[in-house]
Amino acid sequence: MKIVRHIAAVQLDGEVGLVPTMGALHDGHRSLFRAARSENDVVVASLFVNAAQFDEQADLAAYPRDEERDAAIAESEGVDVLFAPEPAEMYPPGFATWVDVEEAGDEGRSRPGHFRGVATVCVKLFNIVRPRRAYFGQKDAQQAAVLKRVVGDLNLPVEIRVLPTVRDDDGLALSSRNARLSADERARALALPRALHGAIGTADPVAAAAAGLRDLDPDYVEVVDLGDARVLAAAVRVGDTRLIDNVVLEGALS
Ligand code: AMP
């Protein structure tokens, strides 16, 4: 696996699959690497903690960084190129152009500026890497929906692939932020997947999930349209940690 730090050094042949990440890699990222490996000639993973998408500075400061460990995981899953630029490579002085999706649902309203940062960095990555397919996790369903909209609205020649959420044995969706939970907080956080799963098949899934999440004071419960699937999504705060999750209500991810 080649580690590339400069945009000019990204030179690829064949059909490329791109997996954008911020590092702190876990089994959720591994499943994206595997899908990309099985569907493309060349697999590129990006490793870039995108400051532009953090709406809370404390969250950015606490974000775990371990490039050596991440590179070993990416290499073990068959990634060919790890694109790991410095911030100034992506946002040089004078940078002033942003991709701003005007409608990004409740998650967008809860995190002002977040999806502007996500959409901008992903469009930059699409232009730098020129992938045929780009891989995202269902875990961040609103992110996948935003990127599908960007690709459609701007006629970008990349297919957005959304892969199912990978969970721990207790049902909690894998996330780099789970490491911040105390044992007691983790036990309370399990109400999130339970309430979402319990709402599937009820007459009013949003109300059912909201009732199951009463004790966690959710930011929102919303239905997100991913084109082929509709998911029930929610965000909660457990202690200082914000967690999101979702489950498929109808259709299937593709
Ligand atoms: P991140 O590094 O957290 O920005 O995530 C990089 C990609 O991995 C995003 O497309 C996420 O949706 C995806 N991802 C994160 N957690 C999971 C998970 N538990 N299962 C599947 N995909 C995930």
CSV table of C-alpha atoms and ligand atoms in Angstrom, one decimal:
chain,number,residue,atom,x,y,z
A,1,MET,CA,0.0,0.0,0.0
A,2,LYS,CA,1.3,3.4,-1.0
A,3,ILE,CA,0.8,6.4,1.3
A,4,VAL,CA,0.2,9.6,-0.7
A,5,ARG,CA,0.2,13.1,0.9
A,6,HIS,CA,0.1,15.3,-2.1
A,7,ILE,CA,-2.8,15.8,-4.5
A,8,ALA,CA,-0.4,16.0,-7.5
A,9,ALA,CA,0.9,12.5,-6.6
A,10,VAL,CA,-2.5,10.8,-6.8
A,11,GLN,CA,-2.1,8.9,-10.1
A,12,LEU,CA,-4.4,6.0,-10.7
A,13,ASP,CA,-5.3,3.6,-13.5
A,14,GLY,CA,-8.4,1.5,-13.9
A,15,GLU,CA,-11.8,1.6,-12.1
A,16,VAL,CA,-11.2,3.2,-8.7
A,17,GLY,CA,-13.2,2.7,-5.5
A,18,LEU,CA,-12.9,5.4,-2.9
A,19,VAL,CA,-13.5,5.0,0.9
A,20,PRO,CA,-13.4,8.4,2.6
A,21,THR,CA,-12.5,8.1,6.3
A,22,MET,CA,-11.3,10.3,9.2
A,23,GLY,CA,-9.3,7.4,10.6
A,24,ALA,CA,-9.8,5.7,14.0
A,25,LEU,CA,-10.6,2.7,11.8
A,26,HIS,CA,-12.8,-0.1,13.0
A,27,ASP,CA,-14.9,-3.0,11.6
A,28,GLY,CA,-17.3,-0.6,10.0
A,29,HIS,CA,-14.6,0.9,7.9
A,30,ARG,CA,-13.2,-2.6,7.2
A,31,SER,CA,-16.6,-3.6,5.6
A,32,LEU,CA,-16.4,-0.5,3.3
A,33,PHE,CA,-12.8,-1.5,2.3
A,34,ARG,CA,-13.9,-5.0,1.5
A,35,ALA,CA,-16.8,-3.9,-0.6
A,36,ALA,CA,-14.6,-1.5,-2.5
A,37,ARG,CA,-11.9,-4.3,-2.9
A,38,SER,CA,-14.5,-6.7,-4.4
A,39,GLU,CA,-16.0,-4.1,-6.9
A,40,ASN,CA,-13.0,-2.1,-8.2
A,41,ASP,CA,-9.6,-2.5,-9.8
A,42,VAL,CA,-8.0,0.0,-7.4
A,43,VAL,CA,-9.0,0.9,-3.9
A,44,VAL,CA,-8.2,4.3,-2.4
A,45,ALA,CA,-8.9,5.2,1.2
A,46,SER,CA,-8.6,8.7,2.4
A,47,LEU,CA,-7.5,9.5,5.9
A,48,PHE,CA,-8.3,13.1,6.7
A,49,VAL,CA,-9.7,14.6,9.9
A,50,ASN,CA,-11.8,17.3,8.2
A,51,ALA,CA,-11.8,20.3,10.5
A,52,ALA,CA,-14.4,22.0,8.3
A,53,GLN,CA,-17.1,19.5,9.3
A,54,PHE,CA,-16.7,19.8,13.0
A,55,ASP,CA,-19.3,22.0,14.6
A,56,GLU,CA,-17.8,21.5,18.0
A,57,GLN,CA,-14.2,22.4,18.6
A,58,ALA,CA,-14.0,20.0,21.6
A,59,ASP,CA,-15.1,17.1,19.4
A,60,LEU,CA,-12.3,17.9,16.9
A,61,ALA,CA,-9.7,18.2,19.6
A,62,ALA,CA,-10.7,14.9,21.1
A,63,TYR,CA,-10.8,13.1,17.7
A,64,PRO,CA,-8.5,10.0,18.0
A,65,ARG,CA,-5.5,10.0,15.6
A,66,ASP,CA,-3.2,7.0,15.0
A,67,GLU,CA,-2.0,6.9,11.4
A,68,GLU,CA,0.2,3.9,11.9
A,69,ARG,CA,-2.6,1.7,13.2
A,70,ASP,CA,-5.0,3.0,10.5
A,71,ALA,CA,-2.5,2.3,7.8
A,72,ALA,CA,-2.0,-1.3,9.0
A,73,ILE,CA,-5.8,-1.9,9.0
A,74,ALA,CA,-6.2,-0.4,5.5
A,75,GLU,CA,-3.4,-2.4,4.1
A,76,SER,CA,-4.7,-5.6,5.7
A,77,GLU,CA,-8.0,-5.1,3.8
A,78,GLY,CA,-6.3,-4.7,0.5
A,79,VAL,CA,-6.3,-0.9,0.1
A,80,ASP,CA,-3.9,0.1,-2.6
A,81,VAL,CA,-3.5,3.8,-1.9
A,82,LEU,CA,-3.9,5.7,1.4
A,83,PHE,CA,-4.4,9.4,0.7
A,84,ALA,CA,-3.4,11.2,3.9
A,85,PRO,CA,-3.0,14.9,3.2
A,86,GLU,CA,-2.1,17.6,5.6
A,87,PRO,CA,-4.9,20.2,6.3
A,88,ALA,CA,-3.1,22.8,4.2
A,89,GLU,CA,-3.0,20.5,1.2
A,90,MET,CA,-6.8,20.4,1.2
A,91,TYR,CA,-7.5,23.9,2.5
A,92,PRO,CA,-4.6,26.1,1.3
A,93,PRO,CA,-4.6,29.8,2.2
A,94,GLY,CA,-7.3,31.6,0.2
A,95,PHE,CA,-9.6,28.6,0.0
A,96,ALA,CA,-13.1,30.1,-0.4
A,97,THR,CA,-15.4,27.7,-2.3
A,98,TRP,CA,-18.0,25.6,-0.5
A,99,VAL,CA,-20.6,23.0,-1.5
A,100,ASP,CA,-23.7,23.8,0.6
A,101,VAL,CA,-26.7,21.5,0.4
A,102,GLU,CA,-29.7,23.6,1.4
A,103,GLU,CA,-31.8,20.8,2.7
A,104,ALA,CA,-30.1,18.3,5.1
A,105,GLY,CA,-33.0,17.4,7.5
A,106,ASP,CA,-32.9,17.3,11.2
A,107,GLU,CA,-29.3,16.2,11.5
A,108,GLY,CA,-28.3,19.2,9.3
A,109,ARG,CA,-30.3,21.5,11.5
A,110,SER,CA,-28.7,20.0,14.6
A,111,ARG,CA,-25.2,20.5,13.3
A,112,PRO,CA,-24.9,23.9,11.5
A,113,GLY,CA,-22.1,23.8,8.9
A,114,HIS,CA,-21.4,20.1,9.3
A,115,PHE,CA,-22.8,18.9,6.0
A,116,ARG,CA,-21.2,21.9,4.2
A,117,GLY,CA,-17.8,20.6,5.4
A,118,VAL,CA,-18.7,17.0,4.5
A,119,ALA,CA,-20.0,17.8,1.0
A,120,THR,CA,-17.1,20.1,0.2
A,121,VAL,CA,-14.4,17.6,1.3
A,122,CYS,CA,-16.1,14.8,-0.5
A,123,VAL,CA,-16.4,16.7,-3.8
A,124,LYS,CA,-12.7,17.6,-3.5
A,125,LEU,CA,-11.9,14.0,-2.9
A,126,PHE,CA,-14.0,12.9,-5.9
A,127,ASN,CA,-12.2,15.4,-8.1
A,128,ILE,CA,-8.7,14.4,-6.8
A,129,VAL,CA,-9.3,10.6,-6.9
A,130,ARG,CA,-11.9,10.4,-9.7
A,131,PRO,CA,-13.5,7.2,-8.4
A,132,ARG,CA,-16.1,5.2,-10.2
A,133,ARG,CA,-17.7,4.3,-6.9
A,134,ALA,CA,-17.5,5.9,-3.4
A,135,TYR,CA,-18.3,3.9,-0.3
A,136,PHE,CA,-20.2,5.2,2.8
A,137,GLY,CA,-21.8,3.6,5.9
A,138,GLN,CA,-25.5,3.4,6.6
A,139,LYS,CA,-24.5,4.5,10.1
A,140,ASP,CA,-24.3,8.1,8.8
A,141,ALA,CA,-27.4,7.8,6.8
A,142,GLN,CA,-28.0,11.6,6.5
A,143,GLN,CA,-24.4,11.9,5.2
A,144,ALA,CA,-25.1,9.3,2.5
A,145,ALA,CA,-28.4,11.1,1.6
A,146,VAL,CA,-26.5,14.4,1.3
A,147,LEU,CA,-23.8,12.9,-0.9
A,148,LYS,CA,-26.4,11.3,-3.1
A,149,ARG,CA,-28.0,14.7,-3.5
A,150,VAL,CA,-24.7,16.4,-4.3
A,151,VAL,CA,-23.8,13.8,-6.9
A,152,GLY,CA,-27.2,14.1,-8.5
A,153,ASP,CA,-27.5,17.9,-8.4
A,154,LEU,CA,-23.9,18.5,-9.6
A,155,ASN,CA,-23.9,15.6,-12.2
A,156,LEU,CA,-20.8,14.0,-10.7
A,157,PRO,CA,-19.8,10.7,-12.4
A,158,VAL,CA,-19.5,8.6,-9.2
A,159,GLU,CA,-21.8,6.0,-7.8
A,160,ILE,CA,-22.6,6.4,-4.1
A,161,ARG,CA,-22.6,2.9,-2.4
A,162,VAL,CA,-24.1,2.6,1.1
A,163,LEU,CA,-23.1,-0.4,3.2
A,164,PRO,CA,-25.0,-1.7,6.3
A,165,THR,CA,-24.1,-0.5,9.7
A,166,VAL,CA,-21.6,-2.8,11.6
A,167,ARG,CA,-22.5,-3.2,15.3
A,168,ASP,CA,-20.9,-4.5,18.4
A,169,ASP,CA,-22.3,-7.7,20.0
A,170,ASP,CA,-24.5,-5.6,22.3
A,171,GLY,CA,-26.1,-3.8,19.3
A,172,LEU,CA,-24.4,-0.4,19.6
A,173,ALA,CA,-23.2,0.8,16.2
A,174,LEU,CA,-19.4,1.0,16.0
A,175,SER,CA,-18.2,4.5,16.2
A,176,SER,CA,-14.9,6.1,17.1
A,177,ARG,CA,-16.8,8.1,19.6
A,178,ASN,CA,-17.9,5.0,21.6
A,179,ALA,CA,-14.5,5.0,23.2
A,180,ARG,CA,-15.5,8.2,25.1
A,181,LEU,CA,-18.4,6.4,26.9
A,182,SER,CA,-18.0,5.2,30.5
A,183,ALA,CA,-19.4,1.7,31.3
A,184,ASP,CA,-22.6,3.3,32.7
A,185,GLU,CA,-23.0,5.6,29.7
A,186,ARG,CA,-22.5,2.7,27.3
A,187,ALA,CA,-25.3,0.8,29.1
A,188,ARG,CA,-27.6,3.8,28.7
A,189,ALA,CA,-26.6,4.3,25.1
A,190,LEU,CA,-28.0,0.9,24.2
A,191,ALA,CA,-31.5,2.4,24.4
A,192,LEU,CA,-30.7,4.1,21.0
A,193,PRO,CA,-30.4,0.9,18.9
A,194,ARG,CA,-33.2,-0.8,21.0
A,195,ALA,CA,-35.7,2.1,20.5
A,196,LEU,CA,-35.0,2.3,16.8
A,197,HIS,CA,-35.3,-1.5,16.2
A,198,GLY,CA,-38.4,-1.6,18.4
A,199,ALA,CA,-40.1,1.0,16.3
A,200,ILE,CA,-39.8,-1.0,13.1
A,201,GLY,CA,-43.3,-2.1,11.9
A,202,THR,CA,-45.2,0.1,14.3
A,203,ALA,CA,-47.9,2.5,13.0
A,204,ASP,CA,-45.9,5.6,13.8
A,205,PRO,CA,-42.2,4.7,14.0
A,206,VAL,CA,-41.0,8.2,14.8
A,207,ALA,CA,-43.4,8.5,17.8
A,208,ALA,CA,-42.5,4.9,18.9
A,209,ALA,CA,-38.8,5.6,18.8
A,210,ALA,CA,-39.2,9.0,20.5
A,211,ALA,CA,-41.1,7.3,23.3
A,212,GLY,CA,-38.3,4.7,23.7
A,213,LEU,CA,-35.7,7.4,23.8
A,214,ARG,CA,-37.5,9.7,26.3
A,215,ASP,CA,-34.8,9.1,29.0
A,216,LEU,CA,-32.0,10.1,26.6
A,217,ASP,CA,-33.6,13.4,25.5
A,218,PRO,CA,-33.1,12.9,21.7
A,219,ASP,CA,-32.1,15.8,19.4
A,220,TYR,CA,-34.6,14.4,16.9
A,221,VAL,CA,-36.1,11.3,15.4
A,222,GLU,CA,-36.5,11.5,11.7
A,223,VAL,CA,-37.1,9.4,8.6
A,224,VAL,CA,-34.3,9.7,6.0
A,225,ASP,CA,-34.8,8.8,2.3
A,226,LEU,CA,-31.8,7.0,0.8
A,227,GLY,CA,-33.5,6.4,-2.5
A,228,ASP,CA,-33.8,2.6,-2.4
A,229,ALA,CA,-34.4,2.5,1.4
A,230,ARG,CA,-36.0,4.7,4.0
A,231,VAL,CA,-34.4,4.6,7.4
A,232,LEU,CA,-35.5,5.8,10.9
A,233,ALA,CA,-32.7,7.9,12.4
A,234,ALA,CA,-32.1,9.5,15.8
A,235,ALA,CA,-29.4,11.4,17.6
A,236,VAL,CA,-28.9,11.4,21.4
A,237,ARG,CA,-26.4,12.8,23.8
A,238,VAL,CA,-25.1,10.4,26.5
A,239,GLY,CA,-23.0,12.4,28.9
A,240,ASP,CA,-20.8,14.6,26.7
A,241,THR,CA,-20.9,12.2,23.7
A,242,ARG,CA,-23.3,12.6,20.8
A,243,LEU,CA,-24.4,9.4,19.2
A,244,ILE,CA,-26.4,8.8,16.0
A,245,ASP,CA,-27.9,5.6,14.7
A,246,ASN,CA,-30.6,4.4,12.2
A,247,VAL,CA,-32.4,1.3,11.1
A,248,VAL,CA,-34.0,0.4,7.7
A,249,LEU,CA,-37.8,0.9,7.7
A,250,GLU,CA,-38.5,0.0,4.1
A,251,GLY,CA,-36.6,-1.1,1.1
A,252,ALA,CA,-33.0,-2.2,1.1
A,253,LEU,CA,-29.6,-0.5,0.8
A,254,SER,CA,-28.0,-0.9,-2.6
B,1,AMP,P1,-15.7,8.3,9.7
B,1,AMP,O1,-14.3,7.9,9.6
B,1,AMP,O2,-16.3,8.2,11.0
B,1,AMP,O3,-15.9,9.7,9.0
B,1,AMP,O4,-16.5,7.3,8.8
B,1,AMP,C1,-16.0,6.9,7.5
B,1,AMP,C2,-17.1,6.1,6.9
B,1,AMP,O5,-17.3,4.9,7.6
B,1,AMP,C3,-18.4,6.8,6.8
B,1,AMP,O6,-19.0,6.5,5.5
B,1,AMP,C4,-19.2,6.2,7.9
B,1,AMP,O7,-20.6,6.2,7.6
B,1,AMP,C5,-18.6,4.8,7.9
B,1,AMP,N1,-18.9,4.1,9.1
B,1,AMP,C6,-18.7,4.6,10.4
B,1,AMP,N2,-19.1,3.8,11.3
B,1,AMP,C7,-19.7,2.7,10.7
B,1,AMP,C8,-20.3,1.5,11.1
B,1,AMP,N3,-20.5,1.2,12.4
B,1,AMP,N4,-20.8,0.7,10.1
B,1,AMP,C9,-20.6,0.9,8.8
B,1,AMP,N5,-20.0,2.1,8.4
B,1,AMP,C10,-19.5,2.9,9.3
